[in-house]
Amino acid sequence: MDAYEILELQGKYLWPNHLLYYTDPLPLDHGEGMYVWDVEGNQYLDFFAGILTTSVGHKHPKVLDAAREQMEKLIHSSTLYPNEKHVRLAEKIADITPGNLQKSYFTNSGTEANENAILLARVVTGHQEVIALRHAYHGRSALAMSLTGQAAWRIGGTHAHGVKHAMAPYCYRCPLKMTYPECGVACAEDVEDVIKTQTSGKIAAVIAEPILGVGGFITPPPEYFGIVAEIAYTYGGLFIADEVQTGFGRTGTYWFGIEHWGVVPDVMTMAKGIANGFPLANTITTAEIADEMKGKGLTISTFGGNPVSCAASLATIEVLEEEANPAHVAEVGDYLHAGLKRLQEKYPMIGDVRGKGLMQGVELVNDRETKEPAADATNYVLEVARSSGLLIGKGGMYGNVLRIAPPLTATKEHVDEALEKLDRTFAIVHEMTW
Ligand code: PMP
C-alpha cells in the first residue's frame, strides 16, 4: 500500500484520535538498527525510536531469534501455567532494579503497570488518595488519564476520584518563579501542601516519573525526589516511580532513572523499552509489600508476561548488557548533550537543553527573555528534520520541546549524523521564523 491508501483506510476505520506527527503523516514500512524506511523507500535516522519501544535498535537479531524460538515452542498464558521465561525475567529484573525491589506483576502496557501500582498502594496502605505531578503522563485508562497532569491528555475531562496534582519541578519555567539552588527546591514542599489542603491527610501514594517524559523531559533538581519520598512516607503513602520512559538504562549510568536521585522507590513501573517493541510491562515492588496482597484477589492477565514477550525482554536486557549498558548510554548521552548545547549557542530559539543519558529535551522559545513557547518553530523543526532524514519527537504542555531518544545502541557516529542534520534544520527554521 502507498502512503495515500494507508491514510485513507486509517481515516475510515480507526478512531480519529490518533496522535500523528507531521502535516503529511509518515507511514513506516520497515526498520533495521538505527534506521527506518517509509513506504516510499525513504530512509530516516530514528532518534525517537527509543522512547517508543526500541531500546536496542530495530530488528535486533538476538531479540528476534529469542522471540522466534519461543514462538515455535509455546505461546500460552504465564499467569495460569508457570513458565520458565516468565520467572527468569522476573529474577533478572529483580537483579537490575535498586534496593529490595523483587516481586513483579507483568502486564502489557505502561498504563496497566501504573493501574496496578496504584491498586497495590491502595490495598496495602488502606488509603485511597494519590498525589501525582502537573505535566506528568501516566497512560490512557480512566485512572491513568486522571494521574496525568496535562488536561489535553484527558479525553472527556476524565477525573478519577482521589487524585491531586502538585507542582512540577520544572526549573526552566519555575512555577514559583524562583531559581535553583537558591529556591531550596521549594516546589517539592508543594506535595505536602497539596496533601494538607486537599486530602484526608492519609495518602496511598505519590507517583512520579524521574524525568517527566511527555511533559517535555522535565528533569528535577538533585534533591527533589529525596524530599518527595519522605513526604509520601510522612503521610502514610508509598513512593512509586514511573520508569516507563526512563527505565532500562535510558538515562545512563544506572539501569533506572530514579537512581540518579539516590532514592529507592517502593514500587516501580516499566514498559516501552523492556522488550524492544514486544508488548510487555511490569510493576515491581518489595517482597514485603507484594506479600501484603496475598489472599486479596487475583493478579491475572491473559497476555501479561507471556513467554514470547518475556523471551524478547530477556534477550533485550542481555543485548543492553553487552552492547549498550548504562555506562555506554552515559557516554553517548553526554556527547549528545554537549552537541545540543553547542547548537544552543548558535541558535537563539533554543531556550533550554536538558535531560540525562539518551533522553535529551530541547525547549524552543520565541524570546529567551520572555520564554514565550515556540510551538510553531517546534513543528517546523520536526518537518524539516524529517525531510533531511531525521526523526525526532516533541512534547511539553506547550508543544515546544523537542524530544531526542535514540535506541540505546546509538554510537557517537550516529549522534554526529543527527547533530549535523539538526544544525541544518535549525539554520532553515531560524531563517523562517527569527
Ligand atoms: N507512563 C509514562 C511515563 C509514559 O510515557 C507512558 C507512555 N507514553 C505511559 C506511562 C503509558 O504507557 P502505554 O502507552 O504503554 O500504556
XYZ file of C-alpha atoms and ligand atoms in Angstrom:
450
model
C 0.000 0.000 0.000
C 1.224 3.513 -0.634
C 1.005 6.296 1.949
C -2.217 7.664 0.486
C -4.017 4.294 0.675
C -2.889 3.675 4.260
C -4.055 7.114 5.383
C -7.370 6.722 3.584
C -8.095 3.438 5.410
C -6.855 4.895 8.666
C -9.330 7.778 8.331
C -12.159 5.389 7.508
C -11.583 2.601 10.024
C -9.616 3.922 13.002
C -10.755 6.270 15.712
C -9.879 9.819 14.734
C -7.987 10.474 17.990
C -4.606 9.140 16.892
C -1.695 11.444 17.520
C 0.046 11.712 14.158
C 3.267 13.590 13.609
C 3.691 15.815 10.539
C 1.133 17.604 8.353
C 1.721 14.817 5.874
C 1.811 11.759 8.196
C 4.588 9.246 7.790
C 3.621 5.592 7.256
C 6.654 3.435 8.044
C 7.427 0.185 6.326
C 10.480 -1.404 7.934
C 13.436 -0.760 10.171
C 16.913 -2.011 10.939
C 19.236 -0.879 13.701
C 19.161 2.897 13.968
C 17.178 3.419 10.752
C 13.605 3.115 9.462
C 12.205 3.330 5.936
C 8.837 4.729 4.868
C 6.550 3.081 2.342
C 8.151 5.124 -0.449
C 11.597 3.810 0.437
C 12.949 6.979 2.120
C 15.433 6.286 4.908
C 15.404 8.022 8.306
C 17.758 8.057 11.265
C 15.316 7.149 14.025
C 16.174 9.317 17.019
C 12.754 8.862 18.589
C 12.546 5.070 18.422
C 13.947 4.708 21.886
C 11.179 6.477 23.650
C 8.539 4.498 21.879
C 9.805 0.969 22.285
C 13.141 0.266 20.762
C 15.958 0.097 23.257
C 18.445 -1.927 21.205
C 17.564 -0.848 17.673
C 15.072 -2.072 15.121
C 15.018 -5.758 14.259
C 17.848 -6.729 16.608
C 18.730 -10.299 15.545
C 19.205 -11.605 19.106
C 15.808 -10.327 20.206
C 14.123 -11.699 17.093
C 15.822 -15.094 17.487
C 14.782 -15.362 21.134
C 11.168 -14.465 20.347
C 11.061 -16.757 17.308
C 12.478 -19.696 19.262
C 9.855 -19.201 21.971
C 7.033 -18.791 19.427
C 7.953 -22.138 17.927
C 7.916 -23.711 21.395
C 4.937 -22.304 23.297
C 2.603 -19.315 23.369
C 0.320 -19.609 26.367
C -0.773 -17.800 29.498
C 2.024 -17.440 32.030
C -0.376 -16.481 34.782
C -2.269 -19.785 34.573
C 0.664 -22.072 33.789
C 4.055 -21.202 35.283
C 6.689 -20.697 32.627
C 10.484 -20.545 32.716
C 10.861 -17.336 30.656
C 8.380 -15.535 32.931
C 10.197 -16.395 36.151
C 13.666 -15.905 34.659
C 12.706 -12.408 33.550
C 11.281 -11.592 36.990
C 14.556 -12.795 38.518
C 16.624 -10.715 36.063
C 14.636 -7.533 36.684
C 14.893 -8.029 40.461
C 18.634 -8.256 39.867
C 18.989 -4.941 37.991
C 16.475 -2.841 39.949
C 17.747 -0.974 43.029
C 17.246 -1.892 46.685
C 14.961 -4.760 47.609
C 12.596 -4.476 44.670
C 11.907 -8.124 43.980
C 8.386 -9.213 43.091
C 6.956 -8.467 39.651
C 3.493 -8.401 38.091
C 3.764 -8.393 34.294
C 1.106 -6.850 32.052
C 1.065 -5.390 28.530
C 1.293 -1.614 28.756
C 2.604 1.213 30.887
C -0.995 2.168 31.609
C -1.729 -1.206 33.175
C 1.526 -1.136 35.122
C 0.515 2.193 36.679
C -3.036 0.967 37.345
C -1.554 -1.948 39.273
C 0.889 0.260 41.156
C -1.965 2.426 42.431
C -4.113 -0.630 43.172
C -1.242 -2.115 45.174
C -0.681 1.124 47.087
C -4.382 1.426 47.910
C -4.719 -2.163 49.091
C -1.502 -2.174 51.101
C -1.902 1.219 52.806
C -5.686 1.126 53.142
C -5.686 4.724 51.888
C -7.246 5.994 48.660
C -5.771 9.331 47.756
C -2.862 9.718 45.357
C -0.594 12.638 44.551
C 0.779 12.990 41.024
C 2.596 15.866 39.344
C 1.388 18.517 36.937
C 2.879 17.950 33.462
C 3.088 14.196 34.211
C 1.901 11.467 31.847
C 0.873 8.052 33.167
C -1.312 6.436 30.492
C -4.743 6.110 28.919
C -7.090 4.249 31.282
C -9.537 6.391 33.272
C -7.262 6.264 36.329
C -4.019 6.758 34.388
C -5.524 9.718 32.497
C -6.505 11.174 35.845
C -2.971 10.732 37.173
C -1.770 12.564 34.080
C -1.148 16.222 34.884
C -1.998 17.678 31.491
C -5.636 18.391 30.695
C -5.032 17.937 26.967
C -4.323 14.246 27.580
C -7.626 13.602 29.333
C -10.352 12.639 26.890
C -13.778 13.810 28.030
C -12.404 15.550 31.113
C -11.865 12.260 32.949
C -11.174 12.687 36.669
C -10.915 9.556 38.819
C -11.574 10.246 42.465
C -8.791 10.866 44.938
C -6.084 12.127 42.584
C -4.482 15.514 43.231
C -1.618 17.188 41.405
C 1.332 19.011 42.906
C 3.656 21.484 41.191
C 6.111 20.083 38.686
C 9.842 20.539 39.342
C 10.096 22.484 36.095
C 13.173 24.624 36.723
C 13.178 26.338 33.310
C 9.631 27.568 33.995
C 9.645 27.517 37.768
C 6.030 27.578 38.991
C 7.279 29.670 41.950
C 9.360 31.979 39.724
C 12.441 31.038 41.719
C 15.904 29.896 40.686
C 17.772 26.744 41.664
C 19.607 26.333 44.052
C 18.515 29.488 45.950
C 14.916 28.163 45.755
C 15.805 25.386 48.224
C 13.718 23.098 45.977
C 10.582 24.784 47.347
C 8.429 23.060 44.672
C 8.927 19.731 46.494
C 7.158 21.173 49.551
C 4.070 21.685 47.401
C 3.483 17.925 47.604
C 2.971 18.357 51.355
C 0.832 21.443 50.829
C -1.458 19.576 48.454
C -1.763 16.662 50.890
C -2.599 19.013 53.760
C -5.049 21.212 51.878
C -6.727 18.732 49.540
C -6.693 15.250 51.029
C -7.770 13.472 54.189
C -4.128 13.576 55.269
C -3.624 9.877 54.639
C -2.426 9.041 51.153
C -1.900 5.792 49.279
C 0.988 7.046 47.184
C 2.948 9.727 45.422
C 3.612 8.725 41.813
C 6.145 10.480 39.579
C 8.318 9.992 36.516
C 12.007 10.559 37.359
C 12.186 12.666 34.175
C 8.755 13.834 33.017
C 8.673 12.381 29.515
C 5.591 13.540 27.619
C 5.809 16.702 29.744
C 8.965 17.636 27.819
C 11.822 15.797 29.551
C 11.472 17.973 32.660
C 14.437 16.993 34.816
C 14.015 17.633 38.551
C 16.883 19.024 40.657
C 19.052 16.514 42.580
C 17.335 16.919 45.972
C 13.774 16.704 44.658
C 12.818 13.047 44.987
C 14.505 12.594 48.373
C 12.203 15.289 49.776
C 9.116 13.997 47.946
C 9.604 10.366 49.059
C 9.941 11.491 52.693
C 6.694 13.461 52.398
C 4.957 10.378 50.956
C 6.086 8.310 53.960
C 5.091 11.000 56.475
C 1.513 10.823 55.224
C 1.343 7.027 55.114
C 1.887 6.553 51.383
C 4.215 4.630 49.096
C 6.548 6.279 46.618
C 6.010 4.989 43.060
C 8.493 5.708 40.273
C 7.020 5.502 36.786
C 10.053 4.297 34.818
C 8.117 3.627 31.621
C 10.342 6.081 29.717
C 13.372 6.285 31.997
C 13.941 2.576 32.632
C 16.483 0.078 31.285
C 19.428 2.442 31.156
C 17.775 5.210 29.137
C 19.150 7.928 31.454
C 22.683 6.497 31.567
C 24.946 5.467 34.500
C 22.156 3.462 36.185
C 19.597 0.939 34.992
C 16.715 3.074 36.282
C 16.193 6.827 36.250
C 15.260 7.311 39.890
C 18.712 6.041 40.929
C 20.167 9.417 39.879
C 18.247 10.904 42.800
C 19.532 8.318 45.295
C 16.022 7.162 46.136
C 14.756 3.576 46.155
C 11.029 3.635 45.410
C 8.577 1.187 46.984
C 7.118 0.436 43.590
C 8.484 0.873 40.106
C 6.590 0.602 36.831
C 8.208 -0.118 33.481
C 7.204 -0.821 29.857
C 8.262 0.551 26.428
C 11.934 -0.449 26.026
C 11.600 -3.500 28.283
C 11.261 -5.920 25.342
C 12.394 -3.880 22.327
C 8.899 -3.467 20.946
C 7.163 -6.626 22.144
C 4.223 -5.640 24.366
C 5.215 -6.057 27.986
C 5.056 -4.033 31.184
C 5.838 -4.659 34.812
C 5.007 -3.418 38.279
C 7.748 -4.401 40.706
C 7.780 -3.971 44.456
C 9.479 -5.428 47.529
C 8.618 -8.924 48.751
C 7.254 -7.369 51.923
C 4.801 -5.106 50.079
C 3.842 -7.708 47.447
C 3.100 -10.297 50.125
C 0.522 -7.948 51.639
C -1.569 -8.750 48.548
C -1.858 -12.428 49.485
C -5.464 -13.591 49.712
C -6.812 -10.274 48.401
C -7.793 -11.271 44.866
C -6.039 -12.409 41.723
C -3.387 -10.719 39.640
C -4.064 -12.322 36.288
C -3.591 -11.055 32.755
C -4.266 -13.034 29.585
C -1.181 -11.877 27.735
C 0.773 -10.231 30.557
C 4.148 -11.931 30.966
C 3.525 -14.247 28.011
C 6.590 -16.363 27.233
C 7.252 -14.698 23.861
C 7.423 -11.151 25.256
C 9.447 -12.421 28.230
C 11.928 -14.181 25.934
C 12.259 -10.963 23.905
C 12.782 -8.986 27.097
C 15.467 -11.342 28.425
C 17.297 -11.049 25.102
C 16.885 -7.251 25.111
C 18.450 -6.951 28.570
C 21.264 -9.267 27.504
C 21.956 -7.083 24.456
C 21.862 -3.980 26.636
C 24.431 -5.554 28.949
C 26.658 -6.496 26.017
C 26.268 -3.524 23.671
C 24.597 -0.610 25.409
C 24.965 -0.739 29.169
C 24.242 2.351 31.293
C 27.910 3.459 31.116
C 27.754 3.465 27.293
C 24.480 5.419 27.425
C 26.011 7.980 29.808
C 28.998 8.490 27.493
C 26.999 8.808 24.264
C 24.310 10.819 26.081
C 26.853 13.338 27.385
C 28.228 13.628 23.866
C 24.728 14.320 22.519
C 24.023 16.822 25.315
C 27.267 18.707 24.578
C 26.395 18.837 20.869
C 22.934 20.208 21.621
C 24.473 22.819 23.934
C 26.678 23.949 21.032
C 23.547 24.333 18.899
C 22.010 26.386 21.726
C 24.937 28.821 21.499
C 24.298 29.157 17.775
C 20.502 29.409 17.653
C 18.651 31.818 19.986
C 15.411 29.828 19.615
C 16.911 27.085 21.826
C 15.971 28.178 25.324
C 16.932 25.063 27.267
C 18.727 21.766 26.779
C 18.055 19.198 29.490
C 17.896 15.519 30.258
C 20.102 12.608 31.146
C 21.702 9.928 29.014
C 19.903 9.309 25.746
C 16.834 11.239 26.844
C 17.539 14.825 25.829
C 14.985 17.617 25.540
C 15.396 20.894 23.656
C 12.900 23.593 24.616
C 12.238 26.182 21.909
C 11.216 29.773 22.645
C 10.399 32.860 20.596
C 12.353 35.032 23.018
C 14.913 33.902 25.578
C 13.873 36.671 27.991
C 10.106 36.103 27.993
C 10.484 32.359 27.254
C 7.366 32.518 25.078
C 6.927 28.907 23.859
C 7.775 28.478 20.168
C 5.237 25.813 19.220
C 5.230 26.732 15.508
C 9.014 26.613 15.265
C 8.940 23.215 17.008
C 6.604 21.876 14.338
C 8.810 23.318 11.590
C 11.884 21.688 13.142
C 10.101 18.332 13.151
C 9.072 18.738 9.499
C 12.434 19.973 8.222
C 14.298 17.305 10.206
C 12.067 14.690 8.616
C 12.816 15.958 5.141
C 16.528 15.793 5.942
C 16.092 12.154 7.030
C 15.904 12.516 10.812
C 13.014 11.520 13.082
C 12.727 13.180 16.495
C 9.794 13.672 18.830
C 8.099 16.554 20.526
C 6.353 17.107 23.826
C 5.709 19.558 26.612
C 2.484 21.154 27.721
C 3.061 23.998 25.250
C 4.133 21.742 22.363
C 7.557 23.377 22.214
C 10.019 20.722 23.396
C 11.949 18.510 21.006
C 12.430 15.041 22.440
C 15.501 13.146 21.360
C 15.727 9.499 22.375
C 17.506 7.124 20.002
C 17.926 3.418 20.637
C 20.487 2.933 23.420
C 22.799 1.189 20.966
C 23.394 4.580 19.300
C 27.067 5.467 18.884
C 28.829 8.841 18.729
C 28.814 8.475 14.923
C 25.020 8.243 14.934
C 24.906 11.278 17.216
C 27.187 13.200 14.829
C 24.838 12.357 11.966
C 21.840 13.569 13.988
C 23.582 16.763 15.134
C 24.595 17.628 11.586
C 21.006 17.185 10.385
C 19.718 19.210 13.343
C 22.204 22.000 12.659
C 20.993 22.290 9.056
C 17.385 22.064 10.258
C 17.797 24.860 12.819
C 19.510 27.044 10.220
C 16.472 26.707 7.933
C 13.900 27.204 10.711
C 15.880 30.180 12.032
C 15.614 31.794 8.594
C 11.864 31.084 8.537
C 10.936 32.318 11.991
C 13.516 34.591 13.558
N 3.981 6.267 31.780
C 4.801 7.023 31.034
C 5.872 7.811 31.720
C 4.672 7.067 29.643
O 5.477 7.843 28.914
C 3.668 6.283 29.036
C 3.508 6.267 27.518
N 3.836 7.408 26.852
C 2.834 5.510 29.847
C 3.023 5.518 31.213
C 1.746 4.666 29.252
O 2.305 3.595 28.608
P 1.437 2.767 27.500
O 1.270 3.687 26.327
O 2.290 1.568 27.222
O 0.157 2.412 28.151
